[in-house]
Tab-separated table of C-alpha atoms in Angstrom:
chain	number	residue	atom	x	y	z
A	11	ASP	CA	149.117	141.613	58.301
A	12	GLN	CA	147.896	143.861	61.062
A	13	LEU	CA	150.716	145.337	63.097
A	14	VAL	CA	151.188	147.235	66.322
A	15	ILE	CA	152.974	150.499	65.577
A	16	ALA	CA	154.675	152.716	68.151
A	17	LYS	CA	155.425	156.399	67.833
A	18	MET	CA	158.593	157.844	69.319
A	19	GLN	CA	159.393	161.531	69.649
A	20	THR	CA	162.888	162.384	68.387
A	21	PHE	CA	164.869	165.587	67.931
A	22	ASP	CA	163.973	165.541	64.231
A	23	GLY	CA	160.254	164.994	64.823
A	24	GLU	CA	158.427	161.705	65.136
A	25	GLU	CA	159.498	158.208	64.190
A	26	TYR	CA	157.257	155.175	63.860
A	27	TYR	CA	158.371	151.598	64.247
A	28	ILE	CA	156.808	148.134	64.211
A	29	VAL	CA	156.462	146.632	67.681
A	30	GLU	CA	154.895	143.298	66.803
A	31	GLN	CA	152.088	141.617	64.921
A	32	TYR	CA	148.556	142.320	66.201
A	33	ARG	CA	147.592	139.068	67.958
A	34	LEU	CA	144.573	140.037	70.055
A	35	PRO	CA	141.889	138.208	67.979
A	36	ALA	CA	143.849	134.929	68.077
A	37	LEU	CA	144.474	135.324	71.810
A	38	MET	CA	140.760	135.925	72.436
A	39	TRP	CA	139.906	132.676	70.634
A	40	LEU	CA	142.469	130.775	72.718
A	41	LEU	CA	141.059	132.342	75.884
A	42	ALA	CA	137.515	131.345	74.918
A	43	ILE	CA	138.632	127.766	74.201
A	44	PHE	CA	140.411	127.662	77.580
A	45	PHE	CA	137.261	128.843	79.379
A	46	VAL	CA	135.069	126.292	77.594
A	47	ILE	CA	137.458	123.449	78.454
A	48	ALA	CA	137.711	124.610	82.084
A	49	VAL	CA	133.922	124.615	82.430
A	50	LEU	CA	133.495	121.283	80.602
A	51	VAL	CA	136.127	119.544	82.711
A	52	GLY	CA	135.564	121.299	86.025
A	53	ALA	CA	131.815	122.013	85.759
A	54	ARG	CA	130.765	124.413	88.517
A	55	ARG	CA	134.200	124.361	90.137
A	56	GLY	CA	135.820	125.213	86.783
A	57	LEU	CA	133.467	128.170	86.350
A	58	MET	CA	134.171	129.362	89.876
A	59	ALA	CA	137.925	129.030	89.246
A	60	ILE	CA	137.550	131.278	86.182
A	61	ILE	CA	135.663	133.826	88.300
A	62	GLY	CA	138.445	133.602	90.906
A	63	LEU	CA	141.015	134.149	88.152
A	64	ALA	CA	139.161	137.269	86.988
A	65	ALA	CA	139.049	138.559	90.571
A	66	SER	CA	142.794	137.884	90.933
A	67	ILE	CA	143.542	139.840	87.769
A	68	ALA	CA	141.429	142.731	89.060
A	69	ILE	CA	143.314	142.672	92.379
A	70	LEU	CA	146.654	142.705	90.545
A	71	ALA	CA	145.560	145.596	88.338
A	72	PHE	CA	143.892	147.806	90.934
A	73	VAL	CA	145.356	146.855	94.334
A	74	VAL	CA	148.928	145.973	93.349
A	75	ALA	CA	149.820	147.815	90.139
A	76	ARG	CA	148.265	151.206	90.901
A	77	PRO	CA	150.182	151.867	94.156
A	78	ILE	CA	153.408	150.600	92.566
A	79	LEU	CA	152.978	153.011	89.650
A	80	ASP	CA	152.399	155.771	92.220
A	81	GLY	CA	155.815	155.034	93.759
A	82	LYS	CA	154.660	152.943	96.728
A	83	ASN	CA	156.632	149.929	98.022
A	84	PRO	CA	156.182	147.084	95.467
A	85	LEU	CA	156.907	144.323	97.972
A	86	LEU	CA	154.347	145.603	100.472
A	87	TRP	CA	151.610	145.978	97.852
A	88	SER	CA	152.468	142.614	96.288
A	89	VAL	CA	152.073	140.941	99.675
A	90	VAL	CA	148.773	142.786	100.283
A	91	GLY	CA	147.598	141.664	96.839
A	92	ALA	CA	148.752	138.086	97.462
A	93	ILE	CA	146.800	137.941	100.729
A	94	LEU	CA	143.661	139.253	99.024
A	95	ILE	CA	144.103	136.869	96.091
A	96	THR	CA	144.534	133.958	98.504
A	97	PHE	CA	141.235	134.581	100.226
A	98	VAL	CA	139.236	135.619	97.174
A	99	SER	CA	140.397	132.890	94.805
A	100	LEU	CA	140.312	130.038	97.326
A	101	TYR	CA	136.875	130.850	98.701
A	102	ILE	CA	135.365	131.518	95.276
A	103	ALA	CA	136.760	128.297	93.793
A	104	HIS	CA	136.332	125.965	96.778
A	105	GLY	CA	133.619	127.485	98.925
A	106	PHE	CA	133.414	128.237	102.625
A	107	ARG	CA	134.606	124.871	103.995
A	108	LYS	CA	137.027	123.638	106.619
A	109	THR	CA	139.514	122.448	103.988
A	110	THR	CA	139.435	125.901	102.388
A	111	HIS	CA	140.141	127.532	105.765
A	112	VAL	CA	143.100	125.201	106.281
A	113	ALA	CA	144.366	125.815	102.735
A	114	ALA	CA	144.072	129.610	103.176
A	115	ALA	CA	145.905	129.565	106.515
A	116	SER	CA	148.587	127.249	105.112
A	117	THR	CA	149.005	129.445	102.040
A	118	LEU	CA	149.462	132.550	104.185
A	119	LEU	CA	152.001	130.826	106.450
A	120	SER	CA	153.881	129.484	103.430
A	121	LEU	CA	153.743	132.900	101.763
A	122	GLY	CA	155.334	134.441	104.867
A	123	LEU	CA	158.062	131.822	104.788
A	124	ALA	CA	158.569	132.405	101.040
A	125	ALA	CA	158.832	136.169	101.661
A	126	GLY	CA	161.555	135.646	104.247
A	127	LEU	CA	163.473	133.098	102.180
A	128	SER	CA	163.267	135.112	98.962
A	129	SER	CA	164.360	138.298	100.741
A	130	ALA	CA	167.340	136.457	102.204
A	131	ALA	CA	168.193	134.830	98.856
A	132	VAL	CA	167.942	138.133	96.967
A	133	ALA	CA	170.134	139.863	99.564
A	134	PHE	CA	172.652	136.996	99.644
A	135	THR	CA	172.996	136.883	95.850
A	136	HIS	CA	172.969	140.686	95.504
A	137	LEU	CA	170.065	140.742	93.059
A	138	PHE	CA	168.803	144.247	92.504
A	139	GLY	CA	166.324	143.744	89.679
A	140	ILE	CA	168.191	146.140	87.394
A	141	GLY	CA	169.852	143.709	85.000
A	142	SER	CA	167.557	144.124	82.010
A	143	GLU	CA	166.504	146.699	79.467
A	144	GLU	CA	162.979	146.640	80.902
A	145	ALA	CA	164.264	147.515	84.380
A	146	PHE	CA	166.264	150.372	82.889
A	147	LEU	CA	163.146	151.654	81.143
A	148	LEU	CA	161.166	151.397	84.394
A	149	GLN	CA	163.766	153.514	86.168
A	150	ASN	CA	164.171	156.083	83.412
A	151	GLY	CA	160.750	156.162	81.795
A	152	ILE	CA	157.594	157.943	82.813
A	153	TYR	CA	157.405	155.812	85.983
A	154	GLY	CA	160.951	156.560	87.142
A	155	ASN	CA	160.058	156.223	90.821
A	156	ILE	CA	159.530	152.426	90.754
A	157	ASN	CA	161.638	150.434	93.201
A	158	VAL	CA	162.841	147.585	90.954
A	159	HIS	CA	164.384	145.663	93.870
A	160	GLY	CA	161.001	145.620	95.606
A	161	LEU	CA	159.348	144.810	92.265
A	162	LEU	CA	161.629	141.772	91.921
A	163	LEU	CA	160.675	140.525	95.389
A	164	GLY	CA	157.005	141.304	94.756
A	165	GLY	CA	157.116	139.317	91.518
A	166	ILE	CA	158.624	136.380	93.382
A	167	MET	CA	155.793	136.570	95.946
A	168	ILE	CA	153.039	136.686	93.322
A	169	GLY	CA	154.734	133.869	91.404
A	170	ALA	CA	155.036	131.730	94.524
A	171	LEU	CA	151.375	132.289	95.321
A	172	GLY	CA	150.169	130.178	92.391
A	173	VAL	CA	152.230	127.194	93.494
A	174	LEU	CA	151.363	127.605	97.182
A	175	ASP	CA	147.646	127.870	96.407
A	176	ASP	CA	147.696	124.574	94.472
A	177	VAL	CA	149.842	122.697	96.980
A	178	THR	CA	147.913	123.743	100.090
A	179	THR	CA	144.547	123.062	98.447
A	180	SER	CA	145.694	119.609	97.304
A	181	GLN	CA	147.155	118.755	100.704
A	182	SER	CA	144.019	119.897	102.544
A	183	ALA	CA	141.813	117.823	100.254
A	184	ALA	CA	144.098	114.770	100.585
A	185	ILE	CA	144.093	114.947	104.384
A	186	GLU	CA	140.306	115.337	104.400
A	187	GLN	CA	139.927	112.234	102.213
A	188	ILE	CA	142.286	110.212	104.438
A	189	HIS	CA	140.281	111.275	107.494
A	190	LEU	CA	137.005	110.319	105.787
A	191	ALA	CA	138.447	106.922	104.870
A	192	ASP	CA	139.716	106.226	108.392
A	193	PRO	CA	138.791	108.747	111.136
A	194	THR	CA	141.007	106.914	113.667
A	195	LEU	CA	144.225	108.033	111.924
A	196	SER	CA	145.981	110.996	113.494
């Protein structure tokens, strides 16, 4: 088996321990199969959705993660990233159409509502984002200046974005189809 090994500095020198099995080749095959299925099922739209996904990952890595690692407000940069992802992914996947404009505006409005509701819920339930070993390591590791409370809210925003994107796109398309079927309906 191939394994991922980590090195830890101790008072007595260095210690090595097994982190997990090396799974990257298997994951790459699964990713390739996913891409092929997306293109076969979705044709051009499936390919554009994959391009939008790649752009979203780039936004998360360079627009959201970098400022957070530099100690900036995680919630602010998560919202900035979510806004960019909304526009980039929707317009790449669906094109520059009226339904896309409506879906983008609806997503942004819903994202604002989700930000307010999640902030209120987190405050009401006294969630601080420090209840796990990972949060402890974020606070006491090499990136000790990360605001885990803001990171919790930012994670909620990014997580909500995927659902909001799908719902607003589906609703916009459904309303367009109803209007095409009977333009006299309000």
